[in-house]
Amino acid sequence: MKGIFFACILFLVTTLLLPIFILNSCDMEVPLRKSTVVEEIRESDMKIHVYNHETKKIMELYLEEYITQVVAAEMPGSFELEALKAQAVAARTYAIWRQNIYGEEGHPSHPGASVCTSHAHCQEWLSLEELTNRHGKRWVEEYLPKIEESVLSTAGVIMTYNMQPIEPLYHSTSGGKTENSEDVFASALPYLRSVSSPYEERSPVLVDQKEVSIEAFINSMRSKNRDIQINRNNIASEIRILERNQGGSIKNIQIGNKTFTGSEIRQLFELRSADFSVDVSRNHITFTTRGYGHGVGMSQWGANGMAEEGKTYKEILKHYYQGVTLSKLTSYQ
């Protein structure tokens, strides 16, 4: 990016579209403050309710305090600062998006809180104690200050599309190209388009293999669909990939006399992605996967690769989320 866009355009969003937040469209850096997240921005920071799956209680946290622990849980602390900034903005946007949808009533799965601490349902959040137990004190001392810096330097910044917070999906590794949202989930979102993700070579989960015995494969398929018919004596001819999505994941695969989605097979055999190939030997079936996760939105390892190439967090976000605007919550002005 050759320069910084100094002019911030203030716009009011109607109560119908954004019942809680007023945003400023802004493409300028938030000044970096040199202290802990909570101490530095408490005056402007809003509070949110977070359901803790460990304690089964609802926590009231400052937004940026919550975002710090999400970034620490969701992305390796060793990643480049610009990648961590991109993750901070994505995590903050997700929290605001959920808050905007569910408000004070909270999500039906955890009433009273719009977000929770589980990565399977919302975003992963770990307390300082949990981070220390998982990584050790040395990790906390070495990486937590950098994570706090990534949050402070983007404080209040979220992504919007048509003046509304986006649903900022992200995943570990795409395998070289991300997916269109409608090819994995129900909705076609204009900012979640398939884009290249070429800098993932260092991801330890770029390629993975899982071996399943022929017997276990057939039993699993029958548990999925009891009417399936598979010739175990010629299993290689019983498996045919019919179609792939734009990002490379399998759209449809025929097994025996039935057709399944790649996502169904991924879930059934606990594969790392739906972008896989199938090889049949005498006694086993080997799934070779590319990438890790659903493949929609920002690839975290791709983001780190872009940061290593000198890209800023803004360039990273605008690559993975097409047509978005970086906006700033007005309480941070």
Short mmCIF file of C-alpha atoms in Angstrom, two decimals:
data_model
loop_
_atom_site.label_atom_id
_atom_site.label_comp_id
_atom_site.label_asym_id
_atom_site.label_seq_id
_atom_site.Cartn_x
_atom_site.Cartn_y
_atom_site.Cartn_z
CA MET A 1 0.00 0.00 0.00
CA LYS A 2 1.69 3.21 -1.20
CA GLY A 3 0.02 5.63 1.15
CA ILE A 4 -2.47 6.02 3.95
CA PHE A 5 -5.96 7.25 3.26
CA PHE A 6 -6.30 10.09 5.75
CA ALA A 7 -9.92 11.04 5.22
CA CYS A 8 -12.39 9.13 7.39
CA ILE A 9 -15.99 9.41 6.23
CA LEU A 10 -18.49 9.41 9.04
CA PHE A 11 -21.78 7.71 8.26
CA LEU A 12 -24.81 6.97 10.40
CA VAL A 13 -26.35 3.55 10.14
CA THR A 14 -30.09 3.15 10.68
CA THR A 15 -31.39 1.39 13.72
CA LEU A 16 -32.73 -1.38 11.54
CA LEU A 17 -29.34 -2.20 10.06
CA LEU A 18 -27.12 -1.59 13.07
CA PRO A 19 -29.18 -1.32 16.22
CA ILE A 20 -26.18 -1.07 18.50
CA PHE A 21 -23.19 0.37 16.65
CA ILE A 22 -22.33 3.47 14.65
CA LEU A 23 -19.25 3.10 12.50
CA ASN A 24 -16.71 5.31 10.83
CA SER A 25 -15.35 4.18 7.49
CA CYS A 26 -11.64 4.37 8.11
CA ASP A 27 -8.46 3.23 6.40
CA MET A 28 -5.95 4.78 8.77
CA GLU A 29 -3.90 3.14 11.49
CA VAL A 30 -5.04 3.33 15.06
CA PRO A 31 -2.17 4.80 17.13
CA LEU A 32 -0.27 2.11 19.01
CA ARG A 33 -0.38 2.40 22.77
CA LYS A 34 2.25 0.83 24.94
CA SER A 35 0.48 -0.92 27.77
CA THR A 36 -1.92 -3.80 28.38
CA VAL A 37 -5.05 -3.89 26.27
CA VAL A 38 -7.55 -3.32 29.06
CA GLU A 39 -5.61 -0.52 30.76
CA GLU A 40 -5.09 1.38 27.52
CA ILE A 41 -8.56 1.38 26.00
CA ARG A 42 -10.92 0.86 28.89
CA GLU A 43 -12.47 4.32 28.53
CA SER A 44 -13.66 3.66 24.97
CA ASP A 45 -13.98 -0.13 25.09
CA MET A 46 -17.44 -1.68 25.14
CA LYS A 47 -18.34 -4.78 27.13
CA ILE A 48 -19.76 -8.02 25.81
CA HIS A 49 -21.19 -11.15 27.39
CA VAL A 50 -19.34 -14.40 26.69
CA TYR A 51 -20.56 -17.86 27.67
CA ASN A 52 -17.71 -19.94 29.13
CA HIS A 53 -18.12 -23.62 28.28
CA GLU A 54 -15.67 -24.65 30.99
CA THR A 55 -17.29 -22.86 33.92
CA LYS A 56 -20.84 -22.91 32.41
CA LYS A 57 -21.13 -19.23 33.34
CA ILE A 58 -21.50 -15.98 31.43
CA MET A 59 -18.53 -13.63 31.63
CA GLU A 60 -18.72 -9.88 31.14
CA LEU A 61 -15.55 -8.84 29.32
CA TYR A 62 -14.23 -5.73 27.66
CA LEU A 63 -14.34 -6.30 23.91
CA GLU A 64 -10.60 -5.87 23.35
CA GLU A 65 -9.79 -8.06 26.35
CA TYR A 66 -11.95 -10.77 24.78
CA ILE A 67 -10.32 -10.28 21.36
CA THR A 68 -6.83 -10.63 22.85
CA GLN A 69 -7.64 -14.04 24.30
CA VAL A 70 -9.34 -15.12 21.05
CA VAL A 71 -6.30 -14.22 18.94
CA ALA A 72 -4.06 -16.05 21.42
CA ALA A 73 -6.26 -19.14 21.14
CA GLU A 74 -6.99 -19.06 17.41
CA MET A 75 -3.63 -18.16 15.80
CA PRO A 76 -0.03 -19.18 16.60
CA GLY A 77 1.72 -16.45 18.57
CA SER A 78 4.81 -16.96 16.42
CA PHE A 79 2.99 -15.61 13.36
CA GLU A 80 3.93 -12.28 11.81
CA LEU A 81 2.47 -9.18 13.47
CA GLU A 82 0.47 -8.20 10.38
CA ALA A 83 -1.15 -11.66 10.31
CA LEU A 84 -2.04 -11.32 13.98
CA LYS A 85 -3.56 -7.90 13.25
CA ALA A 86 -5.67 -9.44 10.49
CA GLN A 87 -6.82 -12.12 12.93
CA ALA A 88 -7.66 -9.48 15.54
CA VAL A 89 -9.85 -7.57 13.09
CA ALA A 90 -11.55 -10.77 11.93
CA ALA A 91 -12.20 -11.87 15.52
CA ARG A 92 -13.51 -8.42 16.50
CA THR A 93 -15.75 -8.30 13.44
CA TYR A 94 -17.16 -11.69 14.31
CA ALA A 95 -18.00 -10.58 17.85
CA ILE A 96 -19.74 -7.42 16.59
CA TRP A 97 -21.57 -9.39 13.88
CA ARG A 98 -22.89 -11.85 16.47
CA GLN A 99 -23.77 -9.06 18.90
CA ASN A 100 -25.63 -7.27 16.12
CA ILE A 101 -27.69 -10.38 15.33
CA TYR A 102 -28.42 -11.71 18.82
CA GLY A 103 -28.11 -8.62 21.03
CA GLU A 104 -28.69 -8.84 24.77
CA GLU A 105 -30.85 -11.95 24.46
CA GLY A 106 -27.86 -13.93 23.26
CA HIS A 107 -27.65 -16.98 21.06
CA PRO A 108 -30.29 -19.70 21.65
CA SER A 109 -27.51 -22.15 22.53
CA HIS A 110 -26.27 -19.83 25.29
CA PRO A 111 -28.97 -17.28 26.23
CA GLY A 112 -27.63 -14.03 27.60
CA ALA A 113 -24.40 -14.19 25.57
CA SER A 114 -23.97 -13.60 21.86
CA VAL A 115 -20.60 -15.40 21.77
CA CYS A 116 -19.00 -18.30 23.61
CA THR A 117 -15.55 -19.79 24.18
CA SER A 118 -15.87 -22.86 21.91
CA HIS A 119 -14.29 -22.88 18.44
CA ALA A 120 -16.87 -25.49 17.41
CA HIS A 121 -19.68 -22.96 17.87
CA CYS A 122 -18.17 -19.46 17.94
CA GLN A 123 -14.49 -18.56 18.33
CA GLU A 124 -12.07 -20.23 20.71
CA TRP A 125 -11.25 -18.18 23.80
CA LEU A 126 -8.72 -19.21 26.44
CA SER A 127 -8.06 -17.56 29.77
CA LEU A 128 -4.52 -16.58 30.74
CA GLU A 129 -4.41 -19.62 33.01
CA GLU A 130 -5.52 -21.90 30.18
CA LEU A 131 -2.98 -20.38 27.80
CA THR A 132 -0.23 -20.89 30.39
CA ASN A 133 -1.26 -24.50 30.95
CA ARG A 134 -1.34 -25.15 27.21
CA HIS A 135 1.85 -23.37 26.15
CA GLY A 136 3.85 -22.64 29.31
CA LYS A 137 4.97 -19.41 30.97
CA ARG A 138 7.74 -18.82 28.44
CA TRP A 139 5.20 -18.72 25.60
CA VAL A 140 3.09 -16.20 27.51
CA GLU A 141 6.09 -13.96 28.15
CA GLU A 142 7.34 -14.17 24.56
CA TYR A 143 4.17 -14.01 22.50
CA LEU A 144 1.36 -12.43 24.53
CA PRO A 145 2.86 -8.89 24.27
CA LYS A 146 2.92 -9.22 20.47
CA ILE A 147 -0.69 -10.44 20.46
CA GLU A 148 -1.67 -7.50 22.66
CA GLU A 149 0.11 -5.17 20.22
CA SER A 150 -1.89 -6.62 17.32
CA VAL A 151 -5.12 -5.90 19.19
CA LEU A 152 -4.11 -2.42 20.36
CA SER A 153 -2.92 -1.33 16.93
CA THR A 154 -6.29 -2.27 15.39
CA ALA A 155 -8.51 -1.32 18.34
CA GLY A 156 -12.12 -0.80 17.27
CA VAL A 157 -11.50 -1.74 13.63
CA ILE A 158 -13.93 -4.15 11.98
CA MET A 159 -14.85 -5.15 8.43
CA THR A 160 -18.11 -3.99 6.89
CA TYR A 161 -19.90 -4.56 3.59
CA ASN A 162 -22.72 -2.20 2.58
CA MET A 163 -22.37 -0.53 6.01
CA GLN A 164 -22.92 -3.75 7.93
CA PRO A 165 -20.47 -5.97 9.84
CA ILE A 166 -19.59 -9.04 7.79
CA GLU A 167 -19.54 -12.68 8.83
CA PRO A 168 -15.74 -13.10 8.78
CA LEU A 169 -15.23 -16.85 8.41
CA TYR A 170 -11.65 -18.09 8.66
CA HIS A 171 -9.79 -21.39 8.79
CA SER A 172 -6.30 -22.82 9.19
CA THR A 173 -5.17 -23.69 5.65
CA SER A 174 -7.02 -23.59 2.34
CA GLY A 175 -4.73 -25.78 0.25
CA GLY A 176 -4.00 -23.06 -2.29
CA LYS A 177 -7.44 -21.61 -2.97
CA THR A 178 -10.36 -20.65 -0.73
CA GLU A 179 -13.99 -21.64 -1.31
CA ASN A 180 -17.11 -19.71 -2.24
CA SER A 181 -19.37 -19.58 0.81
CA GLU A 182 -22.33 -21.22 -0.94
CA ASP A 183 -20.21 -24.23 -1.90
CA VAL A 184 -19.69 -25.07 1.77
CA PHE A 185 -22.50 -23.33 3.64
CA ALA A 186 -26.03 -22.28 2.74
CA SER A 187 -25.58 -18.63 1.76
CA ALA A 188 -23.77 -16.97 -1.12
CA LEU A 189 -22.09 -13.95 0.47
CA PRO A 190 -20.48 -11.39 -1.89
CA TYR A 191 -17.38 -10.92 0.26
CA LEU A 192 -16.71 -14.65 0.74
CA ARG A 193 -15.51 -15.49 -2.77
CA SER A 194 -12.97 -18.08 -3.84
CA VAL A 195 -9.51 -16.47 -4.04
CA SER A 196 -5.97 -17.76 -4.38
CA SER A 197 -3.97 -18.50 -1.24
CA PRO A 198 -0.46 -19.17 -2.54
CA TYR A 199 1.72 -18.67 0.54
CA GLU A 200 0.79 -21.70 2.62
CA GLU A 201 3.86 -23.86 2.01
CA ARG A 202 4.94 -23.73 5.66
CA SER A 203 1.61 -24.99 7.00
CA PRO A 204 2.10 -28.36 8.73
CA VAL A 205 -1.41 -29.35 7.66
CA LEU A 206 -1.15 -28.37 3.99
CA VAL A 207 -1.18 -32.07 3.03
CA ASP A 208 -2.31 -34.93 5.24
CA GLN A 209 -3.17 -38.59 4.82
CA LYS A 210 -5.58 -40.86 6.63
CA GLU A 211 -5.74 -44.61 6.12
CA VAL A 212 -8.95 -46.59 6.63
CA SER A 213 -9.35 -50.34 6.28
CA ILE A 214 -11.73 -51.54 3.56
CA GLU A 215 -13.89 -53.14 6.22
CA ALA A 216 -14.09 -49.95 8.31
CA PHE A 217 -14.82 -47.90 5.19
CA ILE A 218 -17.75 -50.09 4.15
CA ASN A 219 -19.15 -50.22 7.69
CA SER A 220 -18.94 -46.43 7.98
CA MET A 221 -20.68 -45.93 4.66
CA ARG A 222 -23.45 -48.32 5.69
CA SER A 223 -23.89 -46.46 8.95
CA LYS A 224 -24.28 -43.29 6.88
CA ASN A 225 -26.78 -44.84 4.46
CA ARG A 226 -28.12 -48.32 5.14
CA ASP A 227 -29.35 -48.68 1.54
CA ILE A 228 -25.91 -48.26 0.03
CA GLN A 229 -24.62 -51.11 -2.11
CA ILE A 230 -20.84 -51.54 -2.40
CA ASN A 231 -18.94 -54.32 -4.14
CA ARG A 232 -16.12 -54.99 -1.72
CA ASN A 233 -14.29 -57.12 -4.30
CA ASN A 234 -13.88 -54.16 -6.67
CA ILE A 235 -13.91 -51.23 -4.29
CA ALA A 236 -11.73 -49.00 -6.50
CA SER A 237 -14.44 -48.86 -9.19
CA GLU A 238 -17.07 -48.08 -6.53
CA ILE A 239 -15.61 -44.65 -5.71
CA ARG A 240 -15.86 -41.82 -8.25
CA ILE A 241 -15.31 -38.10 -7.67
CA LEU A 242 -18.05 -36.46 -9.75
CA GLU A 243 -17.44 -32.74 -9.28
CA ARG A 244 -15.22 -30.30 -7.41
CA ASN A 245 -16.00 -26.78 -6.24
CA GLN A 246 -14.09 -23.73 -7.50
CA GLY A 247 -11.75 -23.87 -4.51
CA GLY A 248 -10.90 -27.54 -5.06
CA SER A 249 -13.04 -29.29 -2.45
CA ILE A 250 -15.26 -32.15 -3.55
CA LYS A 251 -18.80 -31.14 -4.37
CA ASN A 252 -20.15 -34.62 -5.15
CA ILE A 253 -18.67 -38.08 -4.88
CA GLN A 254 -20.31 -41.37 -5.83
CA ILE A 255 -19.74 -44.35 -3.57
CA GLY A 256 -21.48 -47.53 -4.63
CA ASN A 257 -24.98 -46.64 -5.73
CA LYS A 258 -25.21 -43.43 -3.66
CA THR A 259 -23.95 -39.87 -4.04
CA PHE A 260 -22.56 -37.80 -1.16
CA THR A 261 -21.06 -34.35 -0.69
CA GLY A 262 -17.40 -33.95 0.10
CA SER A 263 -18.37 -32.36 3.42
CA GLU A 264 -20.35 -35.47 4.37
CA ILE A 265 -17.37 -37.73 3.70
CA ARG A 266 -15.04 -35.33 5.50
CA GLN A 267 -17.24 -35.42 8.59
CA LEU A 268 -17.79 -39.18 8.45
CA PHE A 269 -14.08 -40.03 8.34
CA GLU A 270 -12.88 -36.99 10.32
CA LEU A 271 -10.74 -35.68 7.47
CA ARG A 272 -8.96 -32.34 7.70
CA SER A 273 -10.73 -30.94 4.65
CA ALA A 274 -13.17 -31.80 1.87
CA ASP A 275 -10.40 -31.28 -0.70
CA PHE A 276 -9.20 -34.86 -0.92
CA SER A 277 -8.22 -37.68 -3.26
CA VAL A 278 -8.87 -41.36 -2.70
CA ASP A 279 -6.44 -44.22 -3.31
CA VAL A 280 -7.41 -47.88 -2.91
CA SER A 281 -4.95 -50.64 -2.06
CA ARG A 282 -5.61 -54.27 -1.31
CA ASN A 283 -6.67 -53.76 2.30
CA HIS A 284 -6.94 -50.01 2.81
CA ILE A 285 -8.33 -46.78 1.46
CA THR A 286 -6.09 -43.72 1.79
CA PHE A 287 -7.55 -40.23 1.86
CA THR A 288 -5.04 -37.50 0.95
CA THR A 289 -6.31 -34.07 1.98
CA ARG A 290 -5.14 -30.57 1.11
CA GLY A 291 -5.75 -27.84 3.67
CA TYR A 292 -7.40 -27.85 7.07
CA GLY A 293 -10.86 -26.49 7.80
CA HIS A 294 -13.91 -25.47 5.80
CA GLY A 295 -11.84 -23.36 3.39
CA VAL A 296 -14.08 -20.26 3.40
CA GLY A 297 -12.72 -16.77 4.14
CA MET A 298 -9.25 -16.07 5.49
CA SER A 299 -6.63 -18.79 5.52
CA GLN A 300 -4.56 -18.19 8.64
CA TRP A 301 -1.43 -19.78 7.20
CA GLY A 302 -2.04 -17.91 3.96
CA ALA A 303 -2.34 -14.67 5.93
CA ASN A 304 0.97 -15.36 7.63
CA GLY A 305 2.57 -16.12 4.27
CA MET A 306 1.28 -12.82 2.88
CA ALA A 307 2.65 -11.00 5.94
CA GLU A 308 6.05 -12.63 5.37
CA GLU A 309 5.87 -11.26 1.81
CA GLY A 310 5.45 -7.74 3.22
CA LYS A 311 1.68 -7.37 2.96
CA THR A 312 -0.16 -5.32 5.59
CA TYR A 313 -3.12 -6.57 7.57
CA LYS A 314 -5.37 -4.38 5.44
CA GLU A 315 -4.09 -5.97 2.24
CA ILE A 316 -4.50 -9.42 3.76
CA LEU A 317 -8.09 -8.78 4.81
CA LYS A 318 -9.11 -7.15 1.54
CA HIS A 319 -7.68 -10.13 -0.34
CA TYR A 320 -9.58 -12.79 1.58
CA TYR A 321 -12.75 -10.73 2.08
CA GLN A 322 -13.65 -9.20 -1.26
CA GLY A 323 -15.09 -5.67 -1.39
CA VAL A 324 -15.03 -4.99 2.36
CA THR A 325 -14.42 -1.65 4.05
CA LEU A 326 -12.29 -1.32 7.15
CA SER A 327 -14.50 0.61 9.57
CA LYS A 328 -14.00 1.81 13.10
CA LEU A 329 -16.48 1.75 15.98
CA THR A 330 -17.28 5.35 16.91
CA SER A 331 -16.68 4.79 20.62
CA TYR A 332 -12.98 4.58 19.71
CA GLN A 333 -12.84 7.97 18.01
#
